Amino acid sequence: MTATSDTSGLRPRYHFAPRRNWLNDPNGLVHHDGRWHLFFQHNPNGDHWGDMSWGHAVSTDLVTWDERPVAILADLDAEGRPLELVFSGSAVVDGDDLVALYTSVALPSSPDAPGLQTQHLARSADGGETWVKDLSNPVLDRGSTDFRDPKVFRHGDHWVMAAVEAVEHRVVLYASDDLHAWTLLSEFADDEVPDGPWECPDLFPLVVEGSEEVRWVLLVSVLTGASGGGSGMRWWVGDFDGTTFTPEHSDWLDHGRDCYAAVTWNDAPDGRRVLIGWLSNWAYAHDVPSTGWRGAMTMPRDLSLVATASGPRLRQTASPEVAAQEHLDVVLRPGEVAELHEGALRIGYDDATGELVVERAPAAFSELFGSVSRIAVPLVGGVAALEVWLDACSAEVFADDGKVALTFLVLPHTS
Ligand code: FRU
């Protein structure tokens, strides 16, 4: 990562953050020719959300990131005004090329007259450095102003796309033979998750550890109403028969406050399923007090499923590449409290309820920042054993052997 003149002390050491300007969702995650590509929602012109484009970084080790030139920019009119916003999407390997499928939001757009959201295709023949938008764009148009965030993956002999009808809280699944012509497969909704809008879906198979059993996992980001407050993510485990996803169990993906829009890499080596998310929350993302840059990614995590008495559960562990970074093994007895980041984050265990209690100190920049998160975690041998990863502006906590994750932005000097 390239250093900047930022003096806020918030610039992460091993989490990705852009050299300058704004970052939100990870986009176009694909492993290709030995490199992990991390595209991201980016404003190349300022440190606030706007002029949405795809930034780009690459890594061979998931720890050090080489930020590349902005990859996909908005089309402009004759006077140089943007005709679109380039929203989130994914990338796949097609022959020797990388192909990106992303949402284009037509401009001008306003709350009274929102622009259509359609899915566009761009192709790169040079490893993601330069992109050519397809002349046939859009490749998929539902006439909707809330149809976005396509995640495309290979399934058997064809492509599948998971996207959202965000305001209707639905995941829509499509299939294609050529990435251009798409046919609706099915739709997925869950009345138990009434909050929204729904954003940034992902759908992938995972093996249950220690078995041959393969189950499917669906991820969805939920803009408001998360357990910790503001935005958060749900996961479902279930089955996908090539047409329909049938859920069995659902929960929050992360019980902290700052893991959003997380999706997984396509084509990760060795059958791995590696997740990365945006280390923020729309409740206060715009106000985070960094200088010249704003936004970072979570640490990459390897996902697996573990068998439990009540069915398979998702497990997150620090990706092995990152695991070489220093971390804390925190052992909490009931009633004990660990103080992290100079006390800006306090983790205790409440014996009366059997819950981990994580208290984040309030901060002057947003009254929505301070919080108390609670999540049930069983004691093993009378203690709760936690793995805690600290970086300049974050704490990532894995409990119950990775079945519980809590991610927090922590701003020690601003509280
Ligand atoms: C999620 C999101 C996406 C959208 C992008 C715009 O954080 O709202 O739904 O594509 O951010 O930047």
JSON list of N, CA and C and ligand atoms in Angstrom, two decimals, residues 22-27 41-42 49-50 52-54 85-89 103 105 117 148-150 164 166 197-201 221 223 231 260-261 278 282, ligand 1:
[
{"chain": "A", "resi": 22, "resn": "TRP", "atom": "N", "xyz": [-12.60, 8.37, -2.05]},
{"chain": "A", "resi": 22, "resn": "TRP", "atom": "CA", "xyz": [-13.65, 7.55, -1.42]},
{"chain": "A", "resi": 22, "resn": "TRP", "atom": "C", "xyz": [-13.63, 6.10, -1.90]},
{"chain": "A", "resi": 23, "resn": "LEU", "atom": "N", "xyz": [-13.94, 5.18, -0.98]},
{"chain": "A", "resi": 23, "resn": "LEU", "atom": "CA", "xyz": [-14.13, 3.76, -1.30]},
{"chain": "A", "resi": 23, "resn": "LEU", "atom": "C", "xyz": [-15.38, 3.25, -0.59]},
{"chain": "A", "resi": 24, "resn": "ASN", "atom": "N", "xyz": [-16.24, 2.45, -1.31]},
{"chain": "A", "resi": 24, "resn": "ASN", "atom": "CA", "xyz": [-17.20, 1.60, -0.61]},
{"chain": "A", "resi": 24, "resn": "ASN", "atom": "C", "xyz": [-17.08, 0.16, -1.09]},
{"chain": "A", "resi": 25, "resn": "ASP", "atom": "N", "xyz": [-18.12, -0.46, -1.59]},
{"chain": "A", "resi": 25, "resn": "ASP", "atom": "CA", "xyz": [-18.13, -1.92, -1.78]},
{"chain": "A", "resi": 25, "resn": "ASP", "atom": "C", "xyz": [-16.94, -2.50, -2.55]},
{"chain": "A", "resi": 26, "resn": "PRO", "atom": "N", "xyz": [-16.52, -3.72, -2.18]},
{"chain": "A", "resi": 26, "resn": "PRO", "atom": "CA", "xyz": [-15.64, -4.49, -3.07]},
{"chain": "A", "resi": 26, "resn": "PRO", "atom": "C", "xyz": [-16.41, -4.90, -4.32]},
{"chain": "A", "resi": 27, "resn": "ASN", "atom": "N", "xyz": [-15.76, -4.86, -5.46]},
{"chain": "A", "resi": 27, "resn": "ASN", "atom": "CA", "xyz": [-16.37, -5.22, -6.75]},
{"chain": "A", "resi": 27, "resn": "ASN", "atom": "C", "xyz": [-15.42, -6.14, -7.50]},
{"chain": "A", "resi": 41, "resn": "GLN", "atom": "N", "xyz": [-15.92, 0.20, -5.36]},
{"chain": "A", "resi": 41, "resn": "GLN", "atom": "CA", "xyz": [-16.70, 1.42, -5.59]},
{"chain": "A", "resi": 41, "resn": "GLN", "atom": "C", "xyz": [-15.84, 2.61, -5.17]},
{"chain": "A", "resi": 42, "resn": "HIS", "atom": "N", "xyz": [-15.69, 3.55, -6.08]},
{"chain": "A", "resi": 42, "resn": "HIS", "atom": "CA", "xyz": [-14.67, 4.59, -5.88]},
{"chain": "A", "resi": 42, "resn": "HIS", "atom": "C", "xyz": [-15.15, 5.90, -6.48]},
{"chain": "A", "resi": 49, "resn": "TRP", "atom": "N", "xyz": [-18.92, 10.02, -1.27]},
{"chain": "A", "resi": 49, "resn": "TRP", "atom": "CA", "xyz": [-19.59, 9.21, -2.29]},
{"chain": "A", "resi": 49, "resn": "TRP", "atom": "C", "xyz": [-20.00, 10.10, -3.46]},
{"chain": "A", "resi": 50, "resn": "GLY", "atom": "N", "xyz": [-19.75, 9.67, -4.69]},
{"chain": "A", "resi": 50, "resn": "GLY", "atom": "CA", "xyz": [-20.16, 10.42, -5.88]},
{"chain": "A", "resi": 50, "resn": "GLY", "atom": "C", "xyz": [-19.28, 10.00, -7.05]},
{"chain": "A", "resi": 52, "resn": "MET", "atom": "N", "xyz": [-19.47, 7.65, -9.18]},
{"chain": "A", "resi": 52, "resn": "MET", "atom": "CA", "xyz": [-19.08, 6.27, -8.89]},
{"chain": "A", "resi": 52, "resn": "MET", "atom": "C", "xyz": [-18.44, 5.59, -10.10]},
{"chain": "A", "resi": 53, "resn": "SER", "atom": "N", "xyz": [-17.32, 4.92, -9.79]},
{"chain": "A", "resi": 53, "resn": "SER", "atom": "CA", "xyz": [-16.45, 4.27, -10.75]},
{"chain": "A", "resi": 53, "resn": "SER", "atom": "C", "xyz": [-15.90, 3.00, -10.09]},
{"chain": "A", "resi": 54, "resn": "TRP", "atom": "N", "xyz": [-15.17, 2.21, -10.86]},
{"chain": "A", "resi": 54, "resn": "TRP", "atom": "CA", "xyz": [-14.47, 1.06, -10.25]},
{"chain": "A", "resi": 54, "resn": "TRP", "atom": "C", "xyz": [-12.99, 1.40, -10.08]},
{"chain": "A", "resi": 85, "resn": "LEU", "atom": "N", "xyz": [-23.73, 6.39, -13.38]},
{"chain": "A", "resi": 85, "resn": "LEU", "atom": "CA", "xyz": [-22.89, 6.02, -12.25]},
{"chain": "A", "resi": 85, "resn": "LEU", "atom": "C", "xyz": [-22.54, 4.55, -12.46]},
{"chain": "A", "resi": 86, "resn": "VAL", "atom": "N", "xyz": [-21.30, 4.20, -12.21]},
{"chain": "A", "resi": 86, "resn": "VAL", "atom": "CA", "xyz": [-20.88, 2.80, -12.35]},
{"chain": "A", "resi": 86, "resn": "VAL", "atom": "C", "xyz": [-20.96, 2.16, -10.95]},
{"chain": "A", "resi": 87, "resn": "PHE", "atom": "N", "xyz": [-22.02, 1.39, -10.74]},
{"chain": "A", "resi": 87, "resn": "PHE", "atom": "CA", "xyz": [-22.28, 0.78, -9.43]},
{"chain": "A", "resi": 87, "resn": "PHE", "atom": "C", "xyz": [-21.61, -0.60, -9.33]},
{"chain": "A", "resi": 88, "resn": "SER", "atom": "N", "xyz": [-21.96, -1.30, -8.27]},
{"chain": "A", "resi": 88, "resn": "SER", "atom": "CA", "xyz": [-21.28, -2.57, -7.95]},
{"chain": "A", "resi": 88, "resn": "SER", "atom": "C", "xyz": [-21.57, -3.68, -8.95]},
{"chain": "A", "resi": 89, "resn": "GLY", "atom": "N", "xyz": [-20.67, -4.67, -8.96]},
{"chain": "A", "resi": 89, "resn": "GLY", "atom": "CA", "xyz": [-20.81, -5.82, -9.83]},
{"chain": "A", "resi": 89, "resn": "GLY", "atom": "C", "xyz": [-19.65, -6.77, -9.61]},
{"chain": "A", "resi": 103, "resn": "THR", "atom": "N", "xyz": [-23.55, -2.62, -12.58]},
{"chain": "A", "resi": 103, "resn": "THR", "atom": "CA", "xyz": [-24.79, -1.87, -12.73]},
{"chain": "A", "resi": 103, "resn": "THR", "atom": "C", "xyz": [-24.47, -0.46, -13.21]},
{"chain": "A", "resi": 105, "resn": "VAL", "atom": "N", "xyz": [-26.17, 3.14, -13.58]},
{"chain": "A", "resi": 105, "resn": "VAL", "atom": "CA", "xyz": [-27.34, 3.93, -13.17]},
{"chain": "A", "resi": 105, "resn": "VAL", "atom": "C", "xyz": [-27.42, 5.13, -14.10]},
{"chain": "A", "resi": 117, "resn": "GLN", "atom": "N", "xyz": [-31.68, 1.33, -13.54]},
{"chain": "A", "resi": 117, "resn": "GLN", "atom": "CA", "xyz": [-30.48, 0.56, -13.19]},
{"chain": "A", "resi": 117, "resn": "GLN", "atom": "C", "xyz": [-30.47, -0.68, -14.08]},
{"chain": "A", "resi": 148, "resn": "ARG", "atom": "N", "xyz": [-29.84, -4.13, -9.20]},
{"chain": "A", "resi": 148, "resn": "ARG", "atom": "CA", "xyz": [-28.40, -3.87, -9.19]},
{"chain": "A", "resi": 148, "resn": "ARG", "atom": "C", "xyz": [-27.55, -4.98, -8.57]},
{"chain": "A", "resi": 149, "resn": "ASP", "atom": "N", "xyz": [-26.24, -4.73, -8.63]},
{"chain": "A", "resi": 149, "resn": "ASP", "atom": "CA", "xyz": [-25.20, -5.51, -7.95]},
{"chain": "A", "resi": 149, "resn": "ASP", "atom": "C", "xyz": [-25.09, -6.95, -8.43]},
{"chain": "A", "resi": 150, "resn": "PRO", "atom": "N", "xyz": [-24.90, -7.17, -9.75]},
{"chain": "A", "resi": 150, "resn": "PRO", "atom": "CA", "xyz": [-24.84, -8.54, -10.28]},
{"chain": "A", "resi": 150, "resn": "PRO", "atom": "C", "xyz": [-23.60, -9.29, -9.81]},
{"chain": "A", "resi": 164, "resn": "VAL", "atom": "N", "xyz": [-30.11, -8.01, -7.26]},
{"chain": "A", "resi": 164, "resn": "VAL", "atom": "CA", "xyz": [-31.25, -7.70, -6.39]},
{"chain": "A", "resi": 164, "resn": "VAL", "atom": "C", "xyz": [-32.24, -6.77, -7.07]},
{"chain": "A", "resi": 166, "resn": "ALA", "atom": "N", "xyz": [-33.69, -4.23, -5.24]},
{"chain": "A", "resi": 166, "resn": "ALA", "atom": "CA", "xyz": [-33.28, -3.79, -3.90]},
{"chain": "A", "resi": 166, "resn": "ALA", "atom": "C", "xyz": [-34.47, -3.38, -3.03]},
{"chain": "A", "resi": 197, "resn": "PRO", "atom": "N", "xyz": [-33.15, -1.42, 1.87]},
{"chain": "A", "resi": 197, "resn": "PRO", "atom": "CA", "xyz": [-33.12, -2.27, 0.69]},
{"chain": "A", "resi": 197, "resn": "PRO", "atom": "C", "xyz": [-32.07, -3.38, 0.78]},
{"chain": "A", "resi": 198, "resn": "TRP", "atom": "N", "xyz": [-32.32, -4.42, -0.04]},
{"chain": "A", "resi": 198, "resn": "TRP", "atom": "CA", "xyz": [-31.33, -5.51, -0.15]},
{"chain": "A", "resi": 198, "resn": "TRP", "atom": "C", "xyz": [-30.31, -5.12, -1.22]},
{"chain": "A", "resi": 199, "resn": "GLU", "atom": "N", "xyz": [-29.03, -5.46, -0.95]},
{"chain": "A", "resi": 199, "resn": "GLU", "atom": "CA", "xyz": [-27.97, -5.09, -1.89]},
{"chain": "A", "resi": 199, "resn": "GLU", "atom": "C", "xyz": [-26.93, -6.22, -1.97]},
{"chain": "A", "resi": 200, "resn": "CYS", "atom": "N", "xyz": [-26.11, -6.16, -3.00]},
{"chain": "A", "resi": 200, "resn": "CYS", "atom": "CA", "xyz": [-24.89, -6.97, -3.13]},
{"chain": "A", "resi": 200, "resn": "CYS", "atom": "C", "xyz": [-25.03, -8.46, -2.76]},
{"chain": "A", "resi": 201, "resn": "PRO", "atom": "N", "xyz": [-25.84, -9.22, -3.51]},
{"chain": "A", "resi": 201, "resn": "PRO", "atom": "CA", "xyz": [-25.96, -10.65, -3.19]},
{"chain": "A", "resi": 201, "resn": "PRO", "atom": "C", "xyz": [-24.75, -11.45, -3.65]},
{"chain": "A", "resi": 221, "resn": "SER", "atom": "N", "xyz": [-26.66, -8.04, 1.59]},
{"chain": "A", "resi": 221, "resn": "SER", "atom": "CA", "xyz": [-26.44, -6.88, 2.45]},
{"chain": "A", "resi": 221, "resn": "SER", "atom": "C", "xyz": [-27.76, -6.14, 2.61]},
{"chain": "A", "resi": 223, "resn": "LEU", "atom": "N", "xyz": [-29.47, -2.67, 3.94]},
{"chain": "A", "resi": 223, "resn": "LEU", "atom": "CA", "xyz": [-29.01, -1.29, 4.15]},
{"chain": "A", "resi": 223, "resn": "LEU", "atom": "C", "xyz": [-29.35, -0.74, 5.54]},
{"chain": "A", "resi": 231, "resn": "SER", "atom": "N", "xyz": [-26.51, -0.57, 8.72]},
{"chain": "A", "resi": 231, "resn": "SER", "atom": "CA", "xyz": [-26.44, -1.61, 7.70]},
{"chain": "A", "resi": 231, "resn": "SER", "atom": "C", "xyz": [-25.67, -2.83, 8.19]},
{"chain": "A", "resi": 260, "resn": "TYR", "atom": "N", "xyz": [-19.92, -4.70, 5.52]},
{"chain": "A", "resi": 260, "resn": "TYR", "atom": "CA", "xyz": [-21.03, -4.48, 4.60]},
{"chain": "A", "resi": 260, "resn": "TYR", "atom": "C", "xyz": [-20.60, -4.80, 3.17]},
{"chain": "A", "resi": 261, "resn": "ALA", "atom": "N", "xyz": [-21.60, -5.19, 2.35]},
{"chain": "A", "resi": 261, "resn": "ALA", "atom": "CA", "xyz": [-21.38, -5.42, 0.91]},
{"chain": "A", "resi": 261, "resn": "ALA", "atom": "C", "xyz": [-20.30, -6.47, 0.67]},
{"chain": "A", "resi": 278, "resn": "TRP", "atom": "N", "xyz": [-16.69, -4.23, 2.97]},
{"chain": "A", "resi": 278, "resn": "TRP", "atom": "CA", "xyz": [-16.40, -2.81, 3.22]},
{"chain": "A", "resi": 278, "resn": "TRP", "atom": "C", "xyz": [-16.48, -2.60, 4.72]},
{"chain": "A", "resi": 282, "resn": "TRP", "atom": "N", "xyz": [-23.38, 2.42, 6.36]},
{"chain": "A", "resi": 282, "resn": "TRP", "atom": "CA", "xyz": [-23.95, 3.60, 5.71]},
{"chain": "A", "resi": 282, "resn": "TRP", "atom": "C", "xyz": [-24.50, 4.60, 6.73]},
{"chain": "B", "resi": 1, "resn": "FRU", "atom": "C1", "xyz": [-24.03, -0.96, -1.45]},
{"chain": "B", "resi": 1, "resn": "FRU", "atom": "C2", "xyz": [-24.41, -0.06, -2.60]},
{"chain": "B", "resi": 1, "resn": "FRU", "atom": "C3", "xyz": [-24.78, -0.90, -3.82]},
{"chain": "B", "resi": 1, "resn": "FRU", "atom": "C4", "xyz": [-24.48, 0.01, -4.97]},
{"chain": "B", "resi": 1, "resn": "FRU", "atom": "C5", "xyz": [-23.28, 0.77, -4.46]},
{"chain": "B", "resi": 1, "resn": "FRU", "atom": "C6", "xyz": [-23.24, 2.21, -4.91]},
{"chain": "B", "resi": 1, "resn": "FRU", "atom": "O1", "xyz": [-23.23, -0.34, -0.50]},
{"chain": "B", "resi": 1, "resn": "FRU", "atom": "O2", "xyz": [-25.46, 0.80, -2.22]},
{"chain": "B", "resi": 1, "resn": "FRU", "atom": "O3", "xyz": [-26.11, -1.39, -3.82]},
{"chain": "B", "resi": 1, "resn": "FRU", "atom": "O4", "xyz": [-24.21, -0.70, -6.14]},
{"chain": "B", "resi": 1, "resn": "FRU", "atom": "O5", "xyz": [-23.33, 0.72, -3.05]},
{"chain": "B", "resi": 1, "resn": "FRU", "atom": "O6", "xyz": [-22.02, 2.81, -4.56]}
]
